[in-house]
Coordinates of C-alpha atoms and ligand atoms in Angstrom, one line a residue:
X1 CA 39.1 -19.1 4.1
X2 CA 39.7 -15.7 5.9
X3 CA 40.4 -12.7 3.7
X4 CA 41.5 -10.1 7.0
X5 CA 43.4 -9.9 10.3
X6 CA 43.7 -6.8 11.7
X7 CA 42.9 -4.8 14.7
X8 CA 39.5 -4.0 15.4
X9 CA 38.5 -0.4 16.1
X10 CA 34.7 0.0 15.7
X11 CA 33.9 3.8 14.9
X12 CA 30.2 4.4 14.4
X13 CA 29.4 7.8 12.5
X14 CA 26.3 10.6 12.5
X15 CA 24.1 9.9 10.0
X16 CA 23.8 12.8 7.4
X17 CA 21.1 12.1 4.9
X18 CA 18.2 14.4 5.9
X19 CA 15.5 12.8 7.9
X20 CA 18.0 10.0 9.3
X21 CA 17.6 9.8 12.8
X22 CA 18.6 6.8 13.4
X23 CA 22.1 5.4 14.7
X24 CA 23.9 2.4 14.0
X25 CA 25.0 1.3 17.5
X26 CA 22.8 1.7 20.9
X27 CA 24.2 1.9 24.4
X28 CA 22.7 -1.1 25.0
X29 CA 24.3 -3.6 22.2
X30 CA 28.1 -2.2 22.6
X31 CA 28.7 -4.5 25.4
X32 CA 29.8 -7.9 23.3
X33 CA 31.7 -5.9 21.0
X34 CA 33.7 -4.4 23.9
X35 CA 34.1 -8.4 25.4
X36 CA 35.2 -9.5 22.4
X37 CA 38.4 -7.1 22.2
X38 CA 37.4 -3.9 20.1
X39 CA 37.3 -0.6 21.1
X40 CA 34.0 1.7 19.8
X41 CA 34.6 4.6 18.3
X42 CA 31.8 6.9 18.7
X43 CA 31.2 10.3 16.9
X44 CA 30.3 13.3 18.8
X45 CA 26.2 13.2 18.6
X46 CA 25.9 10.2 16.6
X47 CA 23.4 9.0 19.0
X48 CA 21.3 12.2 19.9
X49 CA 18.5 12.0 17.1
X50 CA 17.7 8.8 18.9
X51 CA 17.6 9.8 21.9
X52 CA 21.2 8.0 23.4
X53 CA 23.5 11.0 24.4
X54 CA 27.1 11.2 23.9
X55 CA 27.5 9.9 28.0
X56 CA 25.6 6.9 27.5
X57 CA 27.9 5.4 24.9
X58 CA 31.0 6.4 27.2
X59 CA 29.1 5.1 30.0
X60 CA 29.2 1.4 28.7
X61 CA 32.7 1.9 27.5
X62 CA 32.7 3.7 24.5
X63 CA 35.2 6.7 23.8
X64 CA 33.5 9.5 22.4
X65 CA 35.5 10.4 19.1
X66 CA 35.5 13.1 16.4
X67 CA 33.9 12.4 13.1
X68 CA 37.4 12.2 11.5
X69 CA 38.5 9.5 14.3
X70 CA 35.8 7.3 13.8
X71 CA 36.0 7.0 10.2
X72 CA 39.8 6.1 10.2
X73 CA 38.2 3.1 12.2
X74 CA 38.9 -0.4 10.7
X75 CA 34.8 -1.0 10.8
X76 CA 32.8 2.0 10.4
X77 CA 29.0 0.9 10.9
X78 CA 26.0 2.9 9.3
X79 CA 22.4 3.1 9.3
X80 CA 22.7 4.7 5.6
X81 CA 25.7 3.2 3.2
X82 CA 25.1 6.2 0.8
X83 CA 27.5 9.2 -0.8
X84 CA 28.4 10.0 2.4
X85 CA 29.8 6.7 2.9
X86 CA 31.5 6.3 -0.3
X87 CA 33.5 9.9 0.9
X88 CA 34.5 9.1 4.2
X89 CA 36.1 4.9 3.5
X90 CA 39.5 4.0 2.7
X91 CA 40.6 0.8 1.4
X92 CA 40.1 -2.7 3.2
X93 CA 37.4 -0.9 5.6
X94 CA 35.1 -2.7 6.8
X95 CA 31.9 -1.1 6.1
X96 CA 28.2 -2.4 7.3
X97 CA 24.9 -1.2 6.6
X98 CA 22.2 -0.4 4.9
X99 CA 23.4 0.0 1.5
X100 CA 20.5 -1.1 -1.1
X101 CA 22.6 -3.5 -2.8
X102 CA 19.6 -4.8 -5.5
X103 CA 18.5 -1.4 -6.8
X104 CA 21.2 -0.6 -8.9
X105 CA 22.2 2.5 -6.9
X106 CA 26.1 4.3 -7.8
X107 CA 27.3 3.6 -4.4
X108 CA 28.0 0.3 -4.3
X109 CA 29.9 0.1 -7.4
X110 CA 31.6 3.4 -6.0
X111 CA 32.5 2.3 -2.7
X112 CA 34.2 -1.5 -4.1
X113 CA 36.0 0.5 -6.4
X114 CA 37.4 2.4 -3.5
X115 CA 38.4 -0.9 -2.0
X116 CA 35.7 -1.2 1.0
X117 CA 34.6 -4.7 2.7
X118 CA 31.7 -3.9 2.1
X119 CA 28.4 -5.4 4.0
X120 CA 25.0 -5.0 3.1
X121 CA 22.5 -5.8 6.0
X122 CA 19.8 -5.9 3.2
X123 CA 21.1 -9.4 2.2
X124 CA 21.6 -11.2 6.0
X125 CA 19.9 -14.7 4.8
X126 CA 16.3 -15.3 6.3
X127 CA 17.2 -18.5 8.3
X128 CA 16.5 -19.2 11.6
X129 CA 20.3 -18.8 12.4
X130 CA 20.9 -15.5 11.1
X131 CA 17.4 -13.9 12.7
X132 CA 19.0 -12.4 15.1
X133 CA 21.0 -10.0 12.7
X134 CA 18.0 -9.7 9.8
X135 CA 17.3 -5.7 9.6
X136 CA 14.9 -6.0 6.9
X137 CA 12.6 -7.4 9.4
X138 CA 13.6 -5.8 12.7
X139 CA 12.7 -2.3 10.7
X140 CA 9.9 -4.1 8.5
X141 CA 8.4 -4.6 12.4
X142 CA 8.2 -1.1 13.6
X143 CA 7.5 0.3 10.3
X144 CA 4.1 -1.8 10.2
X145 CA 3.6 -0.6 13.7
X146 CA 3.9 3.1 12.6
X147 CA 1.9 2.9 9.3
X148 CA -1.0 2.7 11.6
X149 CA -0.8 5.1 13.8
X150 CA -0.2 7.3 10.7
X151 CA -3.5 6.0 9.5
X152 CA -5.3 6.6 13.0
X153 CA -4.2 10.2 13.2
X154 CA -5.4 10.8 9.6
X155 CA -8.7 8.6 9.8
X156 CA -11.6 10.7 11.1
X157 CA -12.8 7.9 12.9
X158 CA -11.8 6.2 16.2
X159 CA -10.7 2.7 15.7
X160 CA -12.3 0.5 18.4
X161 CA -16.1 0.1 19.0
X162 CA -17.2 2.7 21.1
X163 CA -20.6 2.0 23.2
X164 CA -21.3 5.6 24.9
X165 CA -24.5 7.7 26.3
X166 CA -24.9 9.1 22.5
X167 CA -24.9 5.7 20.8
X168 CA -22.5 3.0 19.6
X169 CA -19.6 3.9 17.2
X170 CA -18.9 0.7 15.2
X171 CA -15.3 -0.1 14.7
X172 CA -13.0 0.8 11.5
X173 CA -12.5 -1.3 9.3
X174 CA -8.6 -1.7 8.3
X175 CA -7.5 -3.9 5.4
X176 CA -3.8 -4.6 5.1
X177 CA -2.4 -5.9 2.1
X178 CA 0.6 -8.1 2.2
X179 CA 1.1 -10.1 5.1
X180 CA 4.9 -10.4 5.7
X181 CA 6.8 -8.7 8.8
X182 CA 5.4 -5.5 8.3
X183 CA 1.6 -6.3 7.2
X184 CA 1.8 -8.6 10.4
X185 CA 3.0 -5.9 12.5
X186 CA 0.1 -4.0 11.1
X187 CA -2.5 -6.5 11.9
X188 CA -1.5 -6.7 15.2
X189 CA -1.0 -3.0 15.9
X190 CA -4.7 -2.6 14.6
X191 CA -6.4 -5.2 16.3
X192 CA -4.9 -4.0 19.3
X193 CA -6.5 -0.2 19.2
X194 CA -9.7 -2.4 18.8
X195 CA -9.9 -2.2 14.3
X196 CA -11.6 -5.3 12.7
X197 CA -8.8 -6.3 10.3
X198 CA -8.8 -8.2 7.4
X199 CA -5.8 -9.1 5.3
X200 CA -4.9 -10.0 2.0
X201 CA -1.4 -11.6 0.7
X202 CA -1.0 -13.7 -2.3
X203 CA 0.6 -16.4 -0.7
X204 CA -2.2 -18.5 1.1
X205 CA 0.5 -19.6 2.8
X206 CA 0.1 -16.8 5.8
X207 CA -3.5 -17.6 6.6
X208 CA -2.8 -19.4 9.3
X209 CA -1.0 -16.4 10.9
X210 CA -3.1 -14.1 9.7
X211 CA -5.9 -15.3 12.1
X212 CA -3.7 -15.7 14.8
X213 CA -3.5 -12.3 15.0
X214 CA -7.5 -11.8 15.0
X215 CA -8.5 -10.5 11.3
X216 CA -9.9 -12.2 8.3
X217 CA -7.9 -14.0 5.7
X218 CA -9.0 -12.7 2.3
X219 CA -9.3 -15.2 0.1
X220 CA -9.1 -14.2 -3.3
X221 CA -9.7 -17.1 -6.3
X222 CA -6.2 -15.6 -8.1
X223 CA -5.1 -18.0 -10.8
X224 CA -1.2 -18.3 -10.1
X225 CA -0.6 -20.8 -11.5
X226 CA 1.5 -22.2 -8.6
X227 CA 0.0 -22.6 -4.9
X228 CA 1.1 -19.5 -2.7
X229 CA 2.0 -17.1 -5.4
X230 CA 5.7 -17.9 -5.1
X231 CA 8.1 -20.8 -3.9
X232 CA 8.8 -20.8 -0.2
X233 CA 8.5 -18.0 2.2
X234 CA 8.8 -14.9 -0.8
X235 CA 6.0 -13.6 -3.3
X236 CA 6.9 -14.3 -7.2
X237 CA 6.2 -11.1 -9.7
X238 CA 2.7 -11.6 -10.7
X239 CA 2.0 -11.2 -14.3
X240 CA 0.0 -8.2 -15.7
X241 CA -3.1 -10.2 -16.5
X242 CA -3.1 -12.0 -12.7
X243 CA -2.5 -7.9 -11.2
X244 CA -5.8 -6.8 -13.1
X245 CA -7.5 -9.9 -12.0
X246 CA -6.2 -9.4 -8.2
X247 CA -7.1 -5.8 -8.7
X248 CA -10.5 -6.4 -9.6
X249 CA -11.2 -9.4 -7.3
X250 CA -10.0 -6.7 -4.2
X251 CA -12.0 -4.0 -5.2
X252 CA -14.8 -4.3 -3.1
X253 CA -13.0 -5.3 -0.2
X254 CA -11.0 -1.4 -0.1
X255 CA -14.0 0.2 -1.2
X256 CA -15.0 -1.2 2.4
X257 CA -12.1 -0.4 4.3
X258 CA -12.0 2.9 5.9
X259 CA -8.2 2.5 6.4
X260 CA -6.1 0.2 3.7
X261 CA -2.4 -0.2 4.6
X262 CA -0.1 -1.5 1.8
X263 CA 2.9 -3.6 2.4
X264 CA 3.0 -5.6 -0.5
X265 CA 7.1 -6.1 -2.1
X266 CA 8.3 -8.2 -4.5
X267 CA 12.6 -8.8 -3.4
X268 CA 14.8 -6.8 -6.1
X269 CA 11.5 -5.5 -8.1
X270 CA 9.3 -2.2 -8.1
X271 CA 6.6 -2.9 -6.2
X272 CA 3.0 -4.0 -7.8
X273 CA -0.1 -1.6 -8.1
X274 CA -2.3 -3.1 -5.8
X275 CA -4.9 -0.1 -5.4
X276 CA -5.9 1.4 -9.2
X277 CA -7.6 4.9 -9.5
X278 CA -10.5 3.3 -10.2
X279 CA -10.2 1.2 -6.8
X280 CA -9.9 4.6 -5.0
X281 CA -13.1 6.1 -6.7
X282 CA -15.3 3.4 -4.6
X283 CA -13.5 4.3 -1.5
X284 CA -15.8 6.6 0.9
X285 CA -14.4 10.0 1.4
X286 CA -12.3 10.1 4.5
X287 CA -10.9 6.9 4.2
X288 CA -7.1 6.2 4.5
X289 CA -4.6 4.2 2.6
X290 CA -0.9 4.0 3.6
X291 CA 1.6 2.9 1.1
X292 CA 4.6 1.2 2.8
X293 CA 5.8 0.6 -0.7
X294 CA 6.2 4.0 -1.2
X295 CA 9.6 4.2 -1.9
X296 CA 9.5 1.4 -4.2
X297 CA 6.9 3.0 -6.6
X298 CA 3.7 2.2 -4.5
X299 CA 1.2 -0.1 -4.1
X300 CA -1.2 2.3 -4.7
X301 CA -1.6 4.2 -8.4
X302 CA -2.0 7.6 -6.6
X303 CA 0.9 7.5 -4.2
X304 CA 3.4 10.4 -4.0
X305 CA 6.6 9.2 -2.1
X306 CA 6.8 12.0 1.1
X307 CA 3.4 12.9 0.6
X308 CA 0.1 13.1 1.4
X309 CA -2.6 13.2 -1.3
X310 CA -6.3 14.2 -1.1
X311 CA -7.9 12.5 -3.8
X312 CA -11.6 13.5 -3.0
X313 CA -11.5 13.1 0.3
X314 CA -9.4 10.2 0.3
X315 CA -6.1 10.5 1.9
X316 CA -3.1 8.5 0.1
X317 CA -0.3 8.7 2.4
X318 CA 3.3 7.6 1.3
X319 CA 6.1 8.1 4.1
X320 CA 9.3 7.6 3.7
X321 CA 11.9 6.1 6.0
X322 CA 9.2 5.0 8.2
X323 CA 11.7 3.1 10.9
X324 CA 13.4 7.0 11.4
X325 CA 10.5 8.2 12.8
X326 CA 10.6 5.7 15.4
X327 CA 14.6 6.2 15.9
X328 CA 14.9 5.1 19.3
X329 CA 13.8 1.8 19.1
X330 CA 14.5 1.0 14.9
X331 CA 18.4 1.7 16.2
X332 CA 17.9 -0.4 19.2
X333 CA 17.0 -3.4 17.4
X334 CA 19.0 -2.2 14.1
X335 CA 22.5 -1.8 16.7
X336 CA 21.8 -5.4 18.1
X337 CA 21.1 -6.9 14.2
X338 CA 24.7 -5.3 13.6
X339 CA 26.1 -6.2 16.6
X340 CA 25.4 -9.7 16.1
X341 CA 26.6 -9.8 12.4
X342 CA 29.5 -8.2 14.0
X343 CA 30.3 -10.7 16.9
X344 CA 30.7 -13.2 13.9
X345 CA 34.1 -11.7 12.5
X346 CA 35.5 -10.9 16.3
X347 CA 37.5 -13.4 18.4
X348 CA 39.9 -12.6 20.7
X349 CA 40.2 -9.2 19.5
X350 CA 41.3 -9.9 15.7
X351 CA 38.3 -9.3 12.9
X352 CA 38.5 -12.4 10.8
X353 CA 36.2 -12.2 7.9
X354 CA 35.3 -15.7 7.3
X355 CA 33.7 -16.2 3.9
X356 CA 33.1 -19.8 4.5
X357 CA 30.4 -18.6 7.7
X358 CA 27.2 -18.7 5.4
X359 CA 25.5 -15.7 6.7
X360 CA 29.3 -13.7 6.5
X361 CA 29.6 -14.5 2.8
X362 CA 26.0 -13.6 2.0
X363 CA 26.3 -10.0 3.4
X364 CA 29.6 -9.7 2.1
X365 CA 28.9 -7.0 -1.4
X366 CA 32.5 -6.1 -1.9
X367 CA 36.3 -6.9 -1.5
X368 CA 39.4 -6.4 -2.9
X369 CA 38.3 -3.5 -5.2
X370 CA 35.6 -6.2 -6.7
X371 CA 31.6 -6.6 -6.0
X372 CA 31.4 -10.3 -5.3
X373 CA 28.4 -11.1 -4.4
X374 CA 26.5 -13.2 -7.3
X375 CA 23.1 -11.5 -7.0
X376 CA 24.5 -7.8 -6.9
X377 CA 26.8 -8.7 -9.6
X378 CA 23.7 -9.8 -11.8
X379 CA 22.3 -6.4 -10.8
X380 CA 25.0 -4.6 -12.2
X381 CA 25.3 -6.8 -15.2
X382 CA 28.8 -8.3 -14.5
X383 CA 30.2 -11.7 -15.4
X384 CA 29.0 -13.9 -13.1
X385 CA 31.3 -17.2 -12.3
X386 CA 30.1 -20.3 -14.0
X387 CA 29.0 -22.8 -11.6
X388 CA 31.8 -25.5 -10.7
X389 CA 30.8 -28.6 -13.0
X390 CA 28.9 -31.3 -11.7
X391 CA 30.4 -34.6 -10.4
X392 CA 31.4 -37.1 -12.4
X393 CA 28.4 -39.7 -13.1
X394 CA 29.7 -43.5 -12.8
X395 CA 28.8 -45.6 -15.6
X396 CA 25.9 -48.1 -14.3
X397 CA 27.5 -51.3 -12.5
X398 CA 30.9 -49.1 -12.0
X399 CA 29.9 -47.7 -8.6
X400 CA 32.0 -48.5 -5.9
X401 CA 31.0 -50.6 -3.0
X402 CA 31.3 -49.7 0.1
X403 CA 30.6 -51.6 3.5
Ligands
NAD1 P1 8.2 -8.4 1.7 O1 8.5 -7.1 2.4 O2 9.2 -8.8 0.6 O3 6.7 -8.4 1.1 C1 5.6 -8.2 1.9 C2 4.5 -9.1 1.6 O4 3.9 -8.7 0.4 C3 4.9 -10.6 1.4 O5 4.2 -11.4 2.4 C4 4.5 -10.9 0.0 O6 3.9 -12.2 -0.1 C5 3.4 -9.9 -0.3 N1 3.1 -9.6 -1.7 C6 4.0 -9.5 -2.7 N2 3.3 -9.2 -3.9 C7 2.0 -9.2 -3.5 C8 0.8 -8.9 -4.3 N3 0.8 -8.7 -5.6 N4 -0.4 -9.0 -3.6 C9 -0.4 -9.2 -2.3 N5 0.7 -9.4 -1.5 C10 1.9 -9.4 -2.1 O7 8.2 -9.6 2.7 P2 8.9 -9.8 4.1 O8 8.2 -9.1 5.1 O9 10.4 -9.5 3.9 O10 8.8 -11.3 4.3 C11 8.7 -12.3 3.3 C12 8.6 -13.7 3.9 O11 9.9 -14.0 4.6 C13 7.6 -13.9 5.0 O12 7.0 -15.1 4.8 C14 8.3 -13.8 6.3 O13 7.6 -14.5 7.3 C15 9.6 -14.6 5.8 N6 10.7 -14.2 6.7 C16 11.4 -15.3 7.3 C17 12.4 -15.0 8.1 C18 13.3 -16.1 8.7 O14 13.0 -17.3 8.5 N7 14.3 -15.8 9.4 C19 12.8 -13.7 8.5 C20 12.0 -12.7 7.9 C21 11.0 -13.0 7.0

């Protein structure tokens, strides 16, 4: 079933929320849009903060556009779907991007009122089709990437084992906790400036991958009462009694660490205390801990979201929009996730929304002045359609045989 069929103009905006640097589109991924019949629509600097100038859009075909040209676009891609967003669409545009559809936020409601096809890369399903378009984990990557580097330049330690004239320096110890795309990224980021990593995740699941990478599995004897913390590849909530048992059961192992790096989410919840007060009290003075989760409430009790504490000597750090800071490559890899997405709803020039494409109708938020999808509905406590009624059962010795 197709719900549009219209020509595809592709404009892709400056981001405006402050400390965006990021773009929506590289150079580098316009090239199937362009084969597939649309035109990109490109606003004057969009690309600067990340390093692509305004020539090396045009350069693969783009037109260089003014802010009000590319949002009378039929798709207007963003990094940010926020106020701004909500301002600039008109109804039945096509809008993708990151737009937080599980956290409740006014926008979404906002922009399907306005009548916006509306995208969230947030939802693209984790299968092994749609990993070519998953955001969550191409930024997930290089935010676990930067985390330590932000720990290194705030540890006053090196990380590798240094043997020199004046003696040996012993390596740091890092300790990540969570070991999904970002704590992996982590690992392997600090085993490669020479840290001895160890890892913790309450799925055991990861173990294997864990050690791949070179650290330690920690293995903690946490009562789940189900094996891996959670059913498939995503952590379950843990309850408050398991939290003070993990809590307690990890304490020695931070008090170790001189750098702990913090990656642990739970999908659509604020994210657990991992690290107590009292946890931090054992630490040594000059350790590190960066809290990924920072923007979800922290892992860590004494995290300040944009901040760096000093809690006697230990630093808390708790960036925010860690993938910005990295702008060049987070869009390159964001652009291609988006370009992809996109390349599913062009053929032969015409944009054909196709809600019966699984990974289309899981990103799809909003249409027709309606949010639509089941689990953002739920999040905004609208009606949900009741399930179509199971099949009929035959009657034993009714069935029909068939050859
Ligand atoms: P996430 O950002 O939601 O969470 C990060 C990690 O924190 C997870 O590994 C989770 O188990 C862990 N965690 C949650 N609560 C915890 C607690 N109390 N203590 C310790 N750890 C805790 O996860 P993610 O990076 O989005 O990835 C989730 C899973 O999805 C991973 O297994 C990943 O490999 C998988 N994945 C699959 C695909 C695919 O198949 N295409 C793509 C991306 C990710």
């Amino acid at each position: 079933m197709s719900i549009d069929a219209s020509g595809p103009t592709i404009g892709v905006v400056r981001e405006q929320r402050e400390h965006e640097h990021r773009v929506a589109m590289s150079p580098a991924a316009l090239a199937p849009l362009l084969k597939a019949g649309a035109r990109v629509l490109i606003e004057t600097g969009a690309g600067e903060d990340a390093g692509f100038g305004d020539a090396a859009y045009a350069d693969k075909g783009a037109e260089i556009v003014s802010r009000a040209d590319a949002l009378a676009s039929r798709v207007v891609l963003r990094v940010q779907v926020d106020e701004d967003a909500v301002a600039g669409t008109h109804p039945g545009q096509i809008v993708i991007g990151l737009a937080t559809p599980l956290a409740g936020v006014a926008t979404v409601p906002a922009l399907a009122e306005k009548g916006a096809i509306l995208f969230a890369m947030e939802l693209v399903p984790r299968t092994t089709r749609a990993q070519a378009m998953d955001a969550l984990s191409s930024q997930a990557n290089i935010a676990g990437y930067k985390a330590v580097l932000l720990a290194a330049s705030q540890l006053p330690k090196v990380f590798p084992l240094l043997t020199t004239a004046a003696g040996t320096i012993p390596p740091a110890r890092v300790l990540v906790v969570g070991a999904g795309v970002a704590g992996l990224s982590a690992i392997a980021t600090a085993r490669r400036l020479g840290a001895l990593v160890e890892a913790y995740d309450v799925r055991p699941a990861v173990k294997e991958e864990v050690e791949s990478l070179g650290a330690r599995f920690v293995e903690l004897p946490l009562d789940t009462g189900q094996e891996g913390g959670g059913s498939g590849a995503y952590a379950r909530q843990l309850t408050e009694e398991q939290l003070r048992q993990q809590q307690e059961l990890l304490a020695k192992t931070v008090a170790g660490s001189d750098v702990v790096i913090t990656t642990a989410q739970v999908q659509g919840a604020k994210a657990p205390v991992i690290v107590t007060s009292a946890m931090l009290d054992q630490m040594t003075p000059g350790s590190v801990i960066v809290d990924l989760a920072a923007e979800q409430g922290g892992n860590c009790e004494a995290t300040v979201a944009g901040e760096i504490v000093d809690r006697k000597g230990v630093k808390i750090v708790g960036p925010v929009n860690v993938p910005s800071t990295v702008a060049a490559h987070s869009s390159l890899v964001y652009a291609k996730n988006v370009a992809n997405l996109l390349a599913l709803m062009i053929h032969d020039g015409v944009i054909d929304v196709d809600v019966d494409d699984d990974v289309i109708r899981e990103t799809l938020v909003a249409r027709d002045g309606e949010i639509v999808h089941t689990r953002v509905r739920e999040v905004y406590g609208l009606p949900v359609a009741a399930p179509p009624p199971p099949p009929p059962v035959a009657e034993p010795g009714t069935e029909e045989v068939t050859e």
